[in-house]
Short mmCIF file of C-alpha atoms and ligand atoms in Angstrom, two decimals:
data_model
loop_
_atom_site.label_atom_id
_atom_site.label_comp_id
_atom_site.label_asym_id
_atom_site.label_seq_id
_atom_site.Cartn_x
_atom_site.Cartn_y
_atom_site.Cartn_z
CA UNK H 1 0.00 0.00 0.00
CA UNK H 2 1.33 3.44 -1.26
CA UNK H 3 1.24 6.33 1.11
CA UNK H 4 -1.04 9.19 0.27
CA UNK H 5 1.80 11.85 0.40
CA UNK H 6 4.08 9.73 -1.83
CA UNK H 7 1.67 8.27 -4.31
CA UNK H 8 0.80 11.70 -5.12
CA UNK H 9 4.16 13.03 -5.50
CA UNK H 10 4.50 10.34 -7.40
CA UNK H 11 1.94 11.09 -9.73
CA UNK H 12 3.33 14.27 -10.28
CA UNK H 13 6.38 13.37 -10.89
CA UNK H 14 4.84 11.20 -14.05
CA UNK H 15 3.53 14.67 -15.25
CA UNK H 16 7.13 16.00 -15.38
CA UNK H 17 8.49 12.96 -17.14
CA UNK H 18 5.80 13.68 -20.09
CA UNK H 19 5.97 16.98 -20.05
CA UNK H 20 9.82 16.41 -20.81
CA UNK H 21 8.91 14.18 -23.56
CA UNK H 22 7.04 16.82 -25.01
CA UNK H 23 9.26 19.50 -24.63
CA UNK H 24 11.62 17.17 -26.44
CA UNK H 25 9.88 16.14 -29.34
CA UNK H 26 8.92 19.97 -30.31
CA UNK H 27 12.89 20.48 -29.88
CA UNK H 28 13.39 17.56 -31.82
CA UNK H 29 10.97 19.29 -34.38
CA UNK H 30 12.86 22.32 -34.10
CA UNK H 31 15.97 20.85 -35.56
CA UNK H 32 14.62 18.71 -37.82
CA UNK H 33 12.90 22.20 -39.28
CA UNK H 34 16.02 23.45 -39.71
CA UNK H 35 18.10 20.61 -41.25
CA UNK H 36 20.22 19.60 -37.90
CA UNK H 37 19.46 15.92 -38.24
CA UNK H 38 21.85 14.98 -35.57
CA UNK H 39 20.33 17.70 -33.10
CA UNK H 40 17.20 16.21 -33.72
CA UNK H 41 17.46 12.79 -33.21
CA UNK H 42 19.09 13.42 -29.87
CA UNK H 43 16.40 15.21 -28.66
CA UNK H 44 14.51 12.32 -30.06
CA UNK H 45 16.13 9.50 -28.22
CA UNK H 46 16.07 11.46 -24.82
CA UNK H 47 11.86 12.08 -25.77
CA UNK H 48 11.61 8.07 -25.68
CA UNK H 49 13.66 7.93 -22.86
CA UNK H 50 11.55 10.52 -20.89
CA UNK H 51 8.21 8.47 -21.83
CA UNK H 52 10.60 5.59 -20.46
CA UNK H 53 10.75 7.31 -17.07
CA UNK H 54 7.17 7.86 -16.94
CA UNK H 55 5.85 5.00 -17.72
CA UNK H 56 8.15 3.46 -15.08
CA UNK H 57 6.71 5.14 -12.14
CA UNK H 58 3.66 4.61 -13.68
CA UNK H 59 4.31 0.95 -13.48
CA UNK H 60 5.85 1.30 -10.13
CA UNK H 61 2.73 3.13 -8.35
CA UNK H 62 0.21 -0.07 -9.81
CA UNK H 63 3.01 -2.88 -8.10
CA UNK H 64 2.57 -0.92 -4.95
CA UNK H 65 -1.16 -1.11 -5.18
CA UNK H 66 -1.54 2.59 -5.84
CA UNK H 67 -3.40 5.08 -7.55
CA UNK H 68 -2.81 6.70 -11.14
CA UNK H 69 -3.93 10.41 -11.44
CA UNK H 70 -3.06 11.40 -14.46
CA UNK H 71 -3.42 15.10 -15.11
CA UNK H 72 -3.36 17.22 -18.03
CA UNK H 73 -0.16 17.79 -20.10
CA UNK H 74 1.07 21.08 -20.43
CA UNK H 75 1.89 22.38 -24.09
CA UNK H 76 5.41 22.46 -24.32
CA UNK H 77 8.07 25.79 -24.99
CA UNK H 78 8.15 27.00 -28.36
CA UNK H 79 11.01 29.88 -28.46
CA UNK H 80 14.00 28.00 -30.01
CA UNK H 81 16.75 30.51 -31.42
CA UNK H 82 19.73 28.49 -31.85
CA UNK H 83 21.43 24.92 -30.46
CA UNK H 84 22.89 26.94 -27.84
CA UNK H 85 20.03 28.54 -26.37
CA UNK H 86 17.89 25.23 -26.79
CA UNK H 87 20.65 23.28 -24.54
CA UNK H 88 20.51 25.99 -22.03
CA UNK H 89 16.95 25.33 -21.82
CA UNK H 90 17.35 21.98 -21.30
CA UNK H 91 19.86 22.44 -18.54
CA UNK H 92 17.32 24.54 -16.92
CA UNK H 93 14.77 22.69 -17.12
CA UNK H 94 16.78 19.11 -16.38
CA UNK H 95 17.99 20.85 -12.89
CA UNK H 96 14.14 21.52 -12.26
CA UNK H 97 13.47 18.21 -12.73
CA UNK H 98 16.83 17.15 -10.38
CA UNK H 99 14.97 19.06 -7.92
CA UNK H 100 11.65 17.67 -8.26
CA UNK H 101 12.99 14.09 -8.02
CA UNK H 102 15.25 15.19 -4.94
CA UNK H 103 11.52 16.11 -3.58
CA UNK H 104 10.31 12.97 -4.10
CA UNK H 105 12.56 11.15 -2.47
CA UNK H 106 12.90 13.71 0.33
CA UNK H 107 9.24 12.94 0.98
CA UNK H 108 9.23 9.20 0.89
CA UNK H 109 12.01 9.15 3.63
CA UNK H 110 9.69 11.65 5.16
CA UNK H 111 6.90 9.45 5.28
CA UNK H 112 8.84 6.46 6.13
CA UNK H 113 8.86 4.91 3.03
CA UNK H 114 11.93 2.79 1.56
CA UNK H 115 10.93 0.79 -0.71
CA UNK H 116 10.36 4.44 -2.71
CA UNK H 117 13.39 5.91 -1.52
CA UNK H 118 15.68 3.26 -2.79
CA UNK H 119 13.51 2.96 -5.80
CA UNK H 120 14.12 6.47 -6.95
CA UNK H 121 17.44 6.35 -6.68
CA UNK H 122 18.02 5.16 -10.55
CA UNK H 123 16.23 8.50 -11.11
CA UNK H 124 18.66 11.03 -8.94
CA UNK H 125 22.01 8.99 -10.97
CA UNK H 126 19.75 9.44 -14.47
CA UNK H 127 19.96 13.09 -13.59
CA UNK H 128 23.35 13.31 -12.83
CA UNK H 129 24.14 11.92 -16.47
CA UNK H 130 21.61 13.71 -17.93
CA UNK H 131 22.98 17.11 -16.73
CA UNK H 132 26.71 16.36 -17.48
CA UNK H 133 25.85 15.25 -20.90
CA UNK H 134 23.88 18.22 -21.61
CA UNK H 135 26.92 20.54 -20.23
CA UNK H 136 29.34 18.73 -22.40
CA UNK H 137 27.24 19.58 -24.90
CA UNK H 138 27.04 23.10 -24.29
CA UNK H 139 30.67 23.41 -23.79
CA UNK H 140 31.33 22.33 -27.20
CA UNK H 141 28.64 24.40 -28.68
CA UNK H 142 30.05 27.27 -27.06
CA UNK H 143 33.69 26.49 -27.63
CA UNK H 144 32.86 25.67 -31.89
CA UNK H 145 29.36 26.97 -32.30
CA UNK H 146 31.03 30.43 -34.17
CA UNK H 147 32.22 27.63 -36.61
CA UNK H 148 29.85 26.21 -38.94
CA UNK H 149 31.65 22.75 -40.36
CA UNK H 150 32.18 22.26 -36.33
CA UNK H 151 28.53 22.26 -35.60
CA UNK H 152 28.09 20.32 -38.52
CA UNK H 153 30.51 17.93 -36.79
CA UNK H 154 28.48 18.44 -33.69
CA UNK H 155 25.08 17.20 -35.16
CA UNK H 156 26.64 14.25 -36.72
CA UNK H 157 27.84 13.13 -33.64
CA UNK H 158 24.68 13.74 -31.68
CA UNK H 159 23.02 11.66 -34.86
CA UNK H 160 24.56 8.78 -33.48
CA UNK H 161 22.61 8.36 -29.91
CA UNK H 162 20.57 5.38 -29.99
FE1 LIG R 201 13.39 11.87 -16.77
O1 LIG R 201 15.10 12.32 -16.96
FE2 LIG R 201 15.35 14.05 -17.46
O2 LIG R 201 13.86 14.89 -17.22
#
């Protein structure tokens, strides 16, 4: 049996996961609109693996014997400018999510729950990766983006995430 507390932070926390998959996918669209292949499949990959995330607590509230709430789905951002400014915004928004998961598991050792606080632990190291890929990404955007054939060598790399 899921506590109240946690099963609804839980719940919220599936919001966030889809909500990320959105804001992916219009990134994704972003790029593709403007012919960065590479750039768009990565934002791709980490759409799926958002969905992924949700559907896992998903899963994870019904073995507990919980309850799914799903709410509405925010539309996601729309103002993309450039690679650079799109990987800040996924920074941002990645370290919001950091936070939100550090919530959740802040509350399930509140409430006494382990079997959620270990559980969510794959999600705080999934962060941690997350965030220093997307700084290594930035880096290099801002170290080459001035260069054209180097961002060109940028998306073709990101075109190979699977
Ligand atoms: Fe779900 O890992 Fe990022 O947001």
């Amino acid at each position: 049996m899921l506590n109240n507390k946690v099963e609804e932070i839980l719940n919220a926390q599936i919001n966030k996961e889809f909500y990320s998959a959105y804001l992916y996918i219009a990134m994704s669209a972003y790029f593709d609109e403007h012919g960065l292949k590479g750039f768009a499949n990565w934002t791709k990959v980490q759409a799926k693996e958002e969905m992924e995330h949700g559907l896992t607590l998903f899963d994870y509230i019904i073995e507990r014997d919980g309850n799914i709430n799903l709410k509405p789905i925010e539309a996601p951002a729309r103002d993309f400018h450039n690679p650079l400014q799109v990987f800040e915004m996924i920074l941002s928004h990645e370290e919001y999510v950091t936070e939100s998961i550090e919530c959740v598991a802040n509350m399930s050792e509140n409430e006494c729950d382990r079997a959620t606080r270990e559980f969510i632990n794959k999600y705080i190291s999934e962060q941690v990766e997350e965030e220093s890929q997307v700084r290594d990404i930035i880096k290099m955007i801002k170290m080459f983006g001035e260069d054209t054939s180097v961002l060109y060598h940028i998306d073709k790399e990101l075109g190979k995430r699977k």
